[in-house]
């Protein structure tokens, strides 16, 4: 073939149909008419001389040739995006986009403060924050959809060789109690006292729950003996439940700064038990790293290497309205 038998627009349409499951929803997502989408697909199939969709079912189902074209098409579109961003970088951070990923806890409580610092320095750079599970975030970095990410969970084993995983900071998980709880008057909670508490936790499949259970086990605590009062699907729900006197919980210290300052939660110290996990920054060394990503890594990440809990960051700047934030539903696995 002397000429390419497809255009970038046709690849975008193919990707949209595969994602949406129908020609109509794909057309809506691309803000074009359904006949226009159908015509582009017909032209693409004629140019390639293969059917790309099995039109026998109610949902637009790709054929084997369709899946093959989609897999290469996504790579082509990603490279096109990287090309555009590399050209934007020639303006020396007077524009362009920084795309950051994060797992649930870091994305909710830590990254907004980091983005605030970055936006103060580079107000002309648009920032997108994508908050998903550690696994999904890792794959987005691997696929070039995200510049860098900060995660608290385990990077999938199949990606560890292709990604650069850099230990970043220790995230301490604090034991919190209602301020009126009897143990709040003692200052310190003994190991055996943990078995007397009623705990509020994330569900058993969440990353943080697994980390807490592993650390407690290493500290000689039998997690099977802990009384689980209820399982909730978000850190905010857990904090509210503890504040309401429904039980105790382990949560990241970055998630409770405001509540501790206001005096509406009590952080208890536990003898001989320190629950910590390592946060990591992940990059794809084989992808183009924008100047914005380099500036964020060089100038902002070091400021928060201790999770920004020092006094100078007690009231950090928040992102401006130009920052785009995408967060998954509360049912997503926390990390």
mmCIF file of C-alpha atoms in Angstrom:
data_model
loop_
_atom_site.group_PDB
_atom_site.id
_atom_site.type_symbol
_atom_site.label_atom_id
_atom_site.label_comp_id
_atom_site.label_asym_id
_atom_site.label_seq_id
_atom_site.Cartn_x
_atom_site.Cartn_y
_atom_site.Cartn_z
ATOM 1 C CA UNK A 1 0.000 0.000 0.000
ATOM 2 C CA UNK A 2 1.528 3.318 -1.071
ATOM 3 C CA UNK A 3 -0.903 5.434 0.957
ATOM 4 C CA UNK A 4 -2.146 4.791 4.489
ATOM 5 C CA UNK A 5 -5.596 3.196 4.304
ATOM 6 C CA UNK A 6 -6.827 5.068 7.387
ATOM 7 C CA UNK A 7 -6.821 8.526 8.915
ATOM 8 C CA UNK A 8 -6.318 9.649 12.513
ATOM 9 C CA UNK A 9 -9.987 10.636 12.671
ATOM 10 C CA UNK A 10 -10.981 7.098 11.667
ATOM 11 C CA UNK A 11 -8.757 5.669 14.400
ATOM 12 C CA UNK A 12 -10.363 8.031 16.931
ATOM 13 C CA UNK A 13 -13.804 6.879 15.811
ATOM 14 C CA UNK A 14 -12.797 3.210 16.052
ATOM 15 C CA UNK A 15 -11.481 3.761 19.583
ATOM 16 C CA UNK A 16 -14.646 5.605 20.627
ATOM 17 C CA UNK A 17 -16.942 2.855 19.307
ATOM 18 C CA UNK A 18 -14.910 0.186 21.114
ATOM 19 C CA UNK A 19 -15.071 2.200 24.342
ATOM 20 C CA UNK A 20 -18.758 3.150 24.137
ATOM 21 C CA UNK A 21 -20.082 -0.114 22.691
ATOM 22 C CA UNK A 22 -22.301 1.527 20.084
ATOM 23 C CA UNK A 23 -22.068 3.817 17.065
ATOM 24 C CA UNK A 24 -24.592 6.254 18.549
ATOM 25 C CA UNK A 25 -22.822 6.696 21.909
ATOM 26 C CA UNK A 26 -19.503 7.014 20.084
ATOM 27 C CA UNK A 27 -20.966 9.745 17.894
ATOM 28 C CA UNK A 28 -22.291 11.570 20.962
ATOM 29 C CA UNK A 29 -18.908 11.373 22.703
ATOM 30 C CA UNK A 30 -17.176 12.831 19.612
ATOM 31 C CA UNK A 31 -19.891 15.469 19.023
ATOM 32 C CA UNK A 32 -20.614 14.279 15.494
ATOM 33 C CA UNK A 33 -23.656 12.658 13.897
ATOM 34 C CA UNK A 34 -24.200 8.908 13.870
ATOM 35 C CA UNK A 35 -24.399 8.794 10.035
ATOM 36 C CA UNK A 36 -20.977 10.472 9.908
ATOM 37 C CA UNK A 37 -19.538 7.801 12.184
ATOM 38 C CA UNK A 38 -21.131 4.990 10.165
ATOM 39 C CA UNK A 39 -19.809 6.455 6.916
ATOM 40 C CA UNK A 40 -16.263 6.698 8.293
ATOM 41 C CA UNK A 41 -16.379 3.072 9.442
ATOM 42 C CA UNK A 42 -17.707 1.934 6.033
ATOM 43 C CA UNK A 43 -14.915 3.849 4.279
ATOM 44 C CA UNK A 44 -12.333 2.363 6.639
ATOM 45 C CA UNK A 45 -13.560 -1.189 6.051
ATOM 46 C CA UNK A 46 -13.578 -0.621 2.284
ATOM 47 C CA UNK A 47 -10.050 0.820 2.364
ATOM 48 C CA UNK A 48 -8.736 -2.093 4.438
ATOM 49 C CA UNK A 49 -10.935 -4.650 2.648
ATOM 50 C CA UNK A 50 -11.852 -6.358 5.946
ATOM 51 C CA UNK A 51 -14.879 -6.136 8.254
ATOM 52 C CA UNK A 52 -14.043 -4.421 11.542
ATOM 53 C CA UNK A 53 -17.324 -4.992 13.391
ATOM 54 C CA UNK A 54 -19.650 -7.944 13.813
ATOM 55 C CA UNK A 55 -23.008 -6.327 13.234
ATOM 56 C CA UNK A 56 -25.070 -9.337 14.278
ATOM 57 C CA UNK A 57 -25.431 -8.364 17.945
ATOM 58 C CA UNK A 58 -26.955 -5.438 19.803
ATOM 59 C CA UNK A 59 -23.524 -4.172 20.917
ATOM 60 C CA UNK A 60 -20.852 -3.096 18.425
ATOM 61 C CA UNK A 61 -18.414 -6.002 18.653
ATOM 62 C CA UNK A 62 -14.971 -5.802 17.052
ATOM 63 C CA UNK A 63 -13.820 -8.566 14.741
ATOM 64 C CA UNK A 64 -10.305 -9.983 15.030
ATOM 65 C CA UNK A 65 -9.130 -7.465 12.443
ATOM 66 C CA UNK A 66 -10.899 -4.728 14.387
ATOM 67 C CA UNK A 67 -9.091 -5.619 17.617
ATOM 68 C CA UNK A 68 -5.773 -5.679 15.773
ATOM 69 C CA UNK A 69 -6.350 -2.242 14.252
ATOM 70 C CA UNK A 70 -7.529 -0.877 17.618
ATOM 71 C CA UNK A 71 -4.396 -2.067 19.438
ATOM 72 C CA UNK A 72 -2.114 -0.364 16.908
ATOM 73 C CA UNK A 73 -4.425 2.621 16.582
ATOM 74 C CA UNK A 74 -4.228 3.383 20.306
ATOM 75 C CA UNK A 75 -0.424 3.375 20.088
ATOM 76 C CA UNK A 76 -0.526 5.680 17.061
ATOM 77 C CA UNK A 77 -2.876 8.129 18.780
ATOM 78 C CA UNK A 78 -0.730 8.129 21.933
ATOM 79 C CA UNK A 79 2.371 8.916 19.873
ATOM 80 C CA UNK A 80 0.495 11.738 18.149
ATOM 81 C CA UNK A 81 -0.417 13.191 21.557
ATOM 82 C CA UNK A 82 3.206 12.906 22.688
ATOM 83 C CA UNK A 83 4.320 14.681 19.511
ATOM 84 C CA UNK A 84 1.952 17.580 20.115
ATOM 85 C CA UNK A 85 3.092 17.875 23.724
ATOM 86 C CA UNK A 86 6.756 17.822 22.706
ATOM 87 C CA UNK A 87 6.100 20.704 20.304
ATOM 88 C CA UNK A 88 4.240 22.576 23.050
ATOM 89 C CA UNK A 89 7.306 22.154 25.255
ATOM 90 C CA UNK A 90 9.273 24.341 22.854
ATOM 91 C CA UNK A 91 7.417 27.238 24.448
ATOM 92 C CA UNK A 92 9.426 26.563 27.635
ATOM 93 C CA UNK A 93 6.534 25.920 30.037
ATOM 94 C CA UNK A 94 4.459 28.818 28.721
ATOM 95 C CA UNK A 95 1.732 26.278 27.953
ATOM 96 C CA UNK A 96 1.243 22.583 27.577
ATOM 97 C CA UNK A 97 -0.276 19.953 29.855
ATOM 98 C CA UNK A 98 0.908 17.924 32.834
ATOM 99 C CA UNK A 99 -0.983 14.659 33.429
ATOM 100 C CA UNK A 100 -0.513 13.136 36.883
ATOM 101 C CA UNK A 101 -1.910 9.874 38.206
ATOM 102 C CA UNK A 102 -2.500 8.795 41.781
ATOM 103 C CA UNK A 103 -4.071 6.031 43.789
ATOM 104 C CA UNK A 104 -7.105 6.911 45.867
ATOM 105 C CA UNK A 105 -5.666 8.224 49.146
ATOM 106 C CA UNK A 106 -2.708 10.101 47.661
ATOM 107 C CA UNK A 107 -4.890 11.531 44.916
ATOM 108 C CA UNK A 108 -7.512 12.772 47.360
ATOM 109 C CA UNK A 109 -5.331 14.251 50.094
ATOM 110 C CA UNK A 110 -1.766 14.763 48.836
ATOM 111 C CA UNK A 111 -1.805 15.546 45.111
ATOM 112 C CA UNK A 112 -4.130 18.594 45.261
ATOM 113 C CA UNK A 113 -1.569 20.324 47.483
ATOM 114 C CA UNK A 114 1.266 19.357 45.147
ATOM 115 C CA UNK A 115 -0.668 20.676 42.154
ATOM 116 C CA UNK A 116 -1.298 23.916 44.041
ATOM 117 C CA UNK A 117 2.447 24.398 44.477
ATOM 118 C CA UNK A 118 3.085 23.614 40.805
ATOM 119 C CA UNK A 119 0.344 25.957 39.579
ATOM 120 C CA UNK A 120 1.852 28.801 41.600
ATOM 121 C CA UNK A 121 5.118 28.356 39.723
ATOM 122 C CA UNK A 122 3.723 27.531 36.274
ATOM 123 C CA UNK A 123 0.229 29.029 35.961
ATOM 124 C CA UNK A 124 0.171 28.585 32.170
ATOM 125 C CA UNK A 125 0.532 24.798 32.312
ATOM 126 C CA UNK A 126 -2.779 22.918 32.377
ATOM 127 C CA UNK A 127 -2.832 20.079 34.918
ATOM 128 C CA UNK A 128 -4.918 16.914 34.832
ATOM 129 C CA UNK A 129 -5.151 14.609 37.838
ATOM 130 C CA UNK A 130 -6.416 11.062 37.285
ATOM 131 C CA UNK A 131 -7.284 9.199 40.483
ATOM 132 C CA UNK A 132 -7.756 5.453 40.126
ATOM 133 C CA UNK A 133 -6.568 2.231 41.722
ATOM 134 C CA UNK A 134 -2.805 1.586 41.792
ATOM 135 C CA UNK A 135 -3.180 -1.124 39.150
ATOM 136 C CA UNK A 136 -5.144 1.005 36.696
ATOM 137 C CA UNK A 137 -2.855 3.990 37.294
ATOM 138 C CA UNK A 138 0.240 1.863 36.636
ATOM 139 C CA UNK A 139 -1.157 0.675 33.318
ATOM 140 C CA UNK A 140 -1.962 4.265 32.329
ATOM 141 C CA UNK A 141 1.662 5.244 32.989
ATOM 142 C CA UNK A 142 2.867 2.221 31.005
ATOM 143 C CA UNK A 143 0.597 3.133 28.075
ATOM 144 C CA UNK A 144 1.806 6.742 28.016
ATOM 145 C CA UNK A 145 -1.549 8.203 29.067
ATOM 146 C CA UNK A 146 -0.085 9.645 32.287
ATOM 147 C CA UNK A 147 3.267 11.426 32.720
ATOM 148 C CA UNK A 148 3.967 10.220 36.249
ATOM 149 C CA UNK A 149 2.048 8.918 39.221
ATOM 150 C CA UNK A 150 2.280 8.592 42.987
ATOM 151 C CA UNK A 151 0.836 5.347 44.289
ATOM 152 C CA UNK A 152 0.599 3.574 47.604
ATOM 153 C CA UNK A 153 -0.138 0.068 46.396
ATOM 154 C CA UNK A 154 1.935 -2.599 44.680
ATOM 155 C CA UNK A 155 2.772 -1.975 41.026
ATOM 156 C CA UNK A 156 1.604 -5.009 38.990
ATOM 157 C CA UNK A 157 4.397 -7.566 38.630
ATOM 158 C CA UNK A 158 4.071 -7.617 34.848
ATOM 159 C CA UNK A 159 4.878 -3.863 34.712
ATOM 160 C CA UNK A 160 7.734 -3.635 37.200
ATOM 161 C CA UNK A 161 10.434 -4.176 34.577
ATOM 162 C CA UNK A 162 9.008 -1.657 32.107
ATOM 163 C CA UNK A 163 8.292 1.104 34.654
ATOM 164 C CA UNK A 164 10.685 3.110 36.777
ATOM 165 C CA UNK A 165 9.443 2.724 40.365
ATOM 166 C CA UNK A 166 11.120 5.158 42.776
ATOM 167 C CA UNK A 167 10.481 4.976 46.556
ATOM 168 C CA UNK A 168 9.191 8.401 47.531
ATOM 169 C CA UNK A 169 7.947 8.783 51.105
ATOM 170 C CA UNK A 170 6.657 6.791 54.042
ATOM 171 C CA UNK A 171 2.966 7.237 54.706
ATOM 172 C CA UNK A 172 2.109 6.589 58.340
ATOM 173 C CA UNK A 173 -1.302 5.127 59.044
ATOM 174 C CA UNK A 174 -2.607 6.508 62.342
ATOM 175 C CA UNK A 175 -5.044 4.948 64.781
ATOM 176 C CA UNK A 176 -7.942 7.384 65.208
ATOM 177 C CA UNK A 177 -10.626 7.365 67.887
ATOM 178 C CA UNK A 178 -13.658 9.483 68.774
ATOM 179 C CA UNK A 179 -12.488 12.325 71.012
ATOM 180 C CA UNK A 180 -14.820 11.098 73.794
ATOM 181 C CA UNK A 181 -13.496 7.521 73.725
ATOM 182 C CA UNK A 182 -12.092 6.331 77.081
ATOM 183 C CA UNK A 183 -8.781 5.364 75.444
ATOM 184 C CA UNK A 184 -8.385 8.961 74.225
ATOM 185 C CA UNK A 185 -7.676 9.980 77.820
ATOM 186 C CA UNK A 186 -4.828 7.488 78.215
ATOM 187 C CA UNK A 187 -2.568 8.906 75.533
ATOM 188 C CA UNK A 188 -1.285 5.465 74.596
ATOM 189 C CA UNK A 189 -3.149 2.346 73.518
ATOM 190 C CA UNK A 190 -1.604 -1.001 74.460
ATOM 191 C CA UNK A 191 -1.420 -3.845 71.960
ATOM 192 C CA UNK A 192 -4.010 -5.891 73.788
ATOM 193 C CA UNK A 193 -6.352 -2.894 73.833
ATOM 194 C CA UNK A 194 -6.697 -3.167 70.056
ATOM 195 C CA UNK A 195 -8.727 -6.339 70.528
ATOM 196 C CA UNK A 196 -11.204 -4.377 72.648
ATOM 197 C CA UNK A 197 -11.881 -1.770 69.980
ATOM 198 C CA UNK A 198 -14.543 -1.933 67.301
ATOM 199 C CA UNK A 199 -12.902 -1.146 63.965
ATOM 200 C CA UNK A 200 -14.215 0.589 60.879
ATOM 201 C CA UNK A 201 -12.258 -0.428 57.793
ATOM 202 C CA UNK A 202 -12.156 -0.379 54.040
ATOM 203 C CA UNK A 203 -13.252 -3.609 52.438
ATOM 204 C CA UNK A 204 -10.907 -6.590 52.652
ATOM 205 C CA UNK A 205 -9.775 -6.261 49.006
ATOM 206 C CA UNK A 206 -8.518 -2.666 49.279
ATOM 207 C CA UNK A 207 -4.800 -1.980 49.085
ATOM 208 C CA UNK A 208 -4.597 -0.022 52.338
ATOM 209 C CA UNK A 209 -6.537 -2.685 54.243
ATOM 210 C CA UNK A 210 -4.045 -5.329 53.091
ATOM 211 C CA UNK A 211 -1.082 -3.127 54.080
ATOM 212 C CA UNK A 212 -2.510 -2.477 57.544
ATOM 213 C CA UNK A 213 -3.214 -6.165 58.133
ATOM 214 C CA UNK A 214 0.310 -7.114 57.014
ATOM 215 C CA UNK A 215 2.022 -4.541 59.259
ATOM 216 C CA UNK A 216 -0.119 -5.419 62.272
ATOM 217 C CA UNK A 217 0.675 -9.085 61.750
ATOM 218 C CA UNK A 218 4.414 -8.312 61.648
ATOM 219 C CA UNK A 219 3.973 -6.416 64.919
ATOM 220 C CA UNK A 220 2.591 -9.518 66.617
ATOM 221 C CA UNK A 221 -1.084 -8.627 66.386
ATOM 222 C CA UNK A 222 -3.565 -11.278 65.349
ATOM 223 C CA UNK A 223 -5.765 -9.422 62.847
ATOM 224 C CA UNK A 224 -8.310 -12.239 62.974
ATOM 225 C CA UNK A 225 -9.077 -11.216 66.560
ATOM 226 C CA UNK A 226 -9.791 -7.598 65.684
ATOM 227 C CA UNK A 227 -13.495 -6.763 65.836
ATOM 228 C CA UNK A 228 -14.655 -5.317 62.512
ATOM 229 C CA UNK A 229 -17.755 -3.247 63.218
ATOM 230 C CA UNK A 230 -18.331 -2.227 59.609
ATOM 231 C CA UNK A 231 -16.644 -1.963 56.215
ATOM 232 C CA UNK A 232 -16.999 1.252 54.234
ATOM 233 C CA UNK A 233 -15.827 2.207 50.756
ATOM 234 C CA UNK A 234 -14.107 5.555 51.334
ATOM 235 C CA UNK A 235 -11.732 7.236 53.768
ATOM 236 C CA UNK A 236 -14.141 10.145 54.224
ATOM 237 C CA UNK A 237 -16.922 7.774 55.261
ATOM 238 C CA UNK A 238 -14.593 6.093 57.746
ATOM 239 C CA UNK A 239 -13.540 9.425 59.288
ATOM 240 C CA UNK A 240 -17.160 10.504 59.649
ATOM 241 C CA UNK A 241 -18.076 7.187 61.259
ATOM 242 C CA UNK A 242 -15.242 7.477 63.800
ATOM 243 C CA UNK A 243 -16.197 11.070 64.532
ATOM 244 C CA UNK A 244 -19.762 9.883 65.167
ATOM 245 C CA UNK A 245 -18.471 7.445 67.787
ATOM 246 C CA UNK A 246 -19.055 4.253 65.812
ATOM 247 C CA UNK A 247 -15.560 2.828 66.257
ATOM 248 C CA UNK A 248 -11.810 3.212 65.619
ATOM 249 C CA UNK A 249 -9.834 3.103 62.384
ATOM 250 C CA UNK A 250 -6.385 3.233 60.835
ATOM 251 C CA UNK A 251 -6.107 6.015 58.227
ATOM 252 C CA UNK A 252 -3.295 7.893 56.507
ATOM 253 C CA UNK A 253 -1.992 10.867 58.496
ATOM 254 C CA UNK A 254 -2.328 12.950 55.330
ATOM 255 C CA UNK A 255 -6.095 12.379 55.487
ATOM 256 C CA UNK A 256 -6.681 13.647 59.021
ATOM 257 C CA UNK A 257 -4.674 16.865 59.351
ATOM 258 C CA UNK A 258 -7.755 19.084 59.226
ATOM 259 C CA UNK A 259 -9.692 16.952 61.706
ATOM 260 C CA UNK A 260 -6.785 16.889 64.160
ATOM 261 C CA UNK A 261 -6.387 20.658 63.955
ATOM 262 C CA UNK A 262 -10.121 21.097 64.595
ATOM 263 C CA UNK A 263 -10.031 18.620 67.474
ATOM 264 C CA UNK A 264 -12.832 16.427 66.117
ATOM 265 C CA UNK A 265 -10.752 13.236 65.944
ATOM 266 C CA UNK A 266 -8.178 11.820 68.348
ATOM 267 C CA UNK A 267 -4.966 10.256 67.114
ATOM 268 C CA UNK A 268 -3.858 7.525 69.507
ATOM 269 C CA UNK A 269 -0.313 6.247 69.926
ATOM 270 C CA UNK A 270 0.053 2.467 70.078
ATOM 271 C CA UNK A 271 2.926 0.902 71.993
ATOM 272 C CA UNK A 272 5.418 -0.879 69.720
ATOM 273 C CA UNK A 273 3.123 -0.603 66.675
ATOM 274 C CA UNK A 274 3.962 1.811 63.857
ATOM 275 C CA UNK A 275 1.914 1.234 60.723
ATOM 276 C CA UNK A 276 3.660 2.627 57.643
ATOM 277 C CA UNK A 277 3.638 2.002 53.923
ATOM 278 C CA UNK A 278 5.937 3.270 51.194
ATOM 279 C CA UNK A 279 4.601 5.601 48.538
ATOM 280 C CA UNK A 280 6.283 5.346 45.145
ATOM 281 C CA UNK A 281 6.634 7.613 42.134
ATOM 282 C CA UNK A 282 6.325 5.744 38.847
ATOM 283 C CA UNK A 283 7.462 6.803 35.369
ATOM 284 C CA UNK A 284 7.732 5.123 32.004
ATOM 285 C CA UNK A 285 11.398 5.578 30.989
ATOM 286 C CA UNK A 286 10.569 4.635 27.392
ATOM 287 C CA UNK A 287 8.077 7.466 26.913
ATOM 288 C CA UNK A 288 8.659 11.137 26.251
ATOM 289 C CA UNK A 289 8.880 13.075 29.516
ATOM 290 C CA UNK A 290 7.592 16.602 29.118
ATOM 291 C CA UNK A 291 9.293 19.656 30.573
ATOM 292 C CA UNK A 292 6.273 20.110 32.810
ATOM 293 C CA UNK A 293 6.734 16.589 34.210
ATOM 294 C CA UNK A 294 10.445 17.238 34.729
ATOM 295 C CA UNK A 295 9.704 20.516 36.517
ATOM 296 C CA UNK A 296 7.116 18.835 38.749
ATOM 297 C CA UNK A 297 9.593 16.065 39.629
ATOM 298 C CA UNK A 298 12.459 18.470 40.237
ATOM 299 C CA UNK A 299 10.701 21.302 42.058
ATOM 300 C CA UNK A 300 7.555 19.957 43.726
ATOM 301 C CA UNK A 301 8.155 16.321 44.675
ATOM 302 C CA UNK A 302 11.055 17.156 47.051
ATOM 303 C CA UNK A 303 8.821 19.590 48.992
ATOM 304 C CA UNK A 304 6.491 16.757 49.970
ATOM 305 C CA UNK A 305 8.984 13.976 50.623
ATOM 306 C CA UNK A 306 7.657 13.876 54.210
ATOM 307 C CA UNK A 307 4.036 14.154 52.978
ATOM 308 C CA UNK A 308 4.067 17.927 53.504
ATOM 309 C CA UNK A 309 3.227 17.693 57.204
ATOM 310 C CA UNK A 310 5.627 20.448 58.274
ATOM 311 C CA UNK A 311 4.354 23.826 59.373
ATOM 312 C CA UNK A 312 5.126 25.631 56.134
ATOM 313 C CA UNK A 313 2.566 23.444 54.355
ATOM 314 C CA UNK A 314 -0.156 23.496 57.000
ATOM 315 C CA UNK A 315 -2.280 25.675 54.743
ATOM 316 C CA UNK A 316 -1.001 24.843 51.262
ATOM 317 C CA UNK A 317 -2.380 26.417 48.084
ATOM 318 C CA UNK A 318 -5.131 24.531 46.331
ATOM 319 C CA UNK A 319 -5.477 23.965 42.581
ATOM 320 C CA UNK A 320 -7.054 26.693 40.483
ATOM 321 C CA UNK A 321 -10.117 26.144 38.364
ATOM 322 C CA UNK A 322 -7.847 25.359 35.398
ATOM 323 C CA UNK A 323 -6.921 22.038 36.966
ATOM 324 C CA UNK A 324 -8.880 19.074 35.619
ATOM 325 C CA UNK A 325 -9.445 16.287 38.131
ATOM 326 C CA UNK A 326 -10.820 12.867 37.277
ATOM 327 C CA UNK A 327 -11.690 10.577 40.193
ATOM 328 C CA UNK A 328 -13.218 7.133 40.041
ATOM 329 C CA UNK A 329 -16.332 6.213 41.990
ATOM 330 C CA UNK A 330 -16.023 5.484 45.724
ATOM 331 C CA UNK A 331 -16.364 1.782 44.959
ATOM 332 C CA UNK A 332 -12.898 1.730 43.411
ATOM 333 C CA UNK A 333 -10.215 -0.114 45.310
ATOM 334 C CA UNK A 334 -8.341 2.357 47.482
ATOM 335 C CA UNK A 335 -4.605 2.587 47.227
#
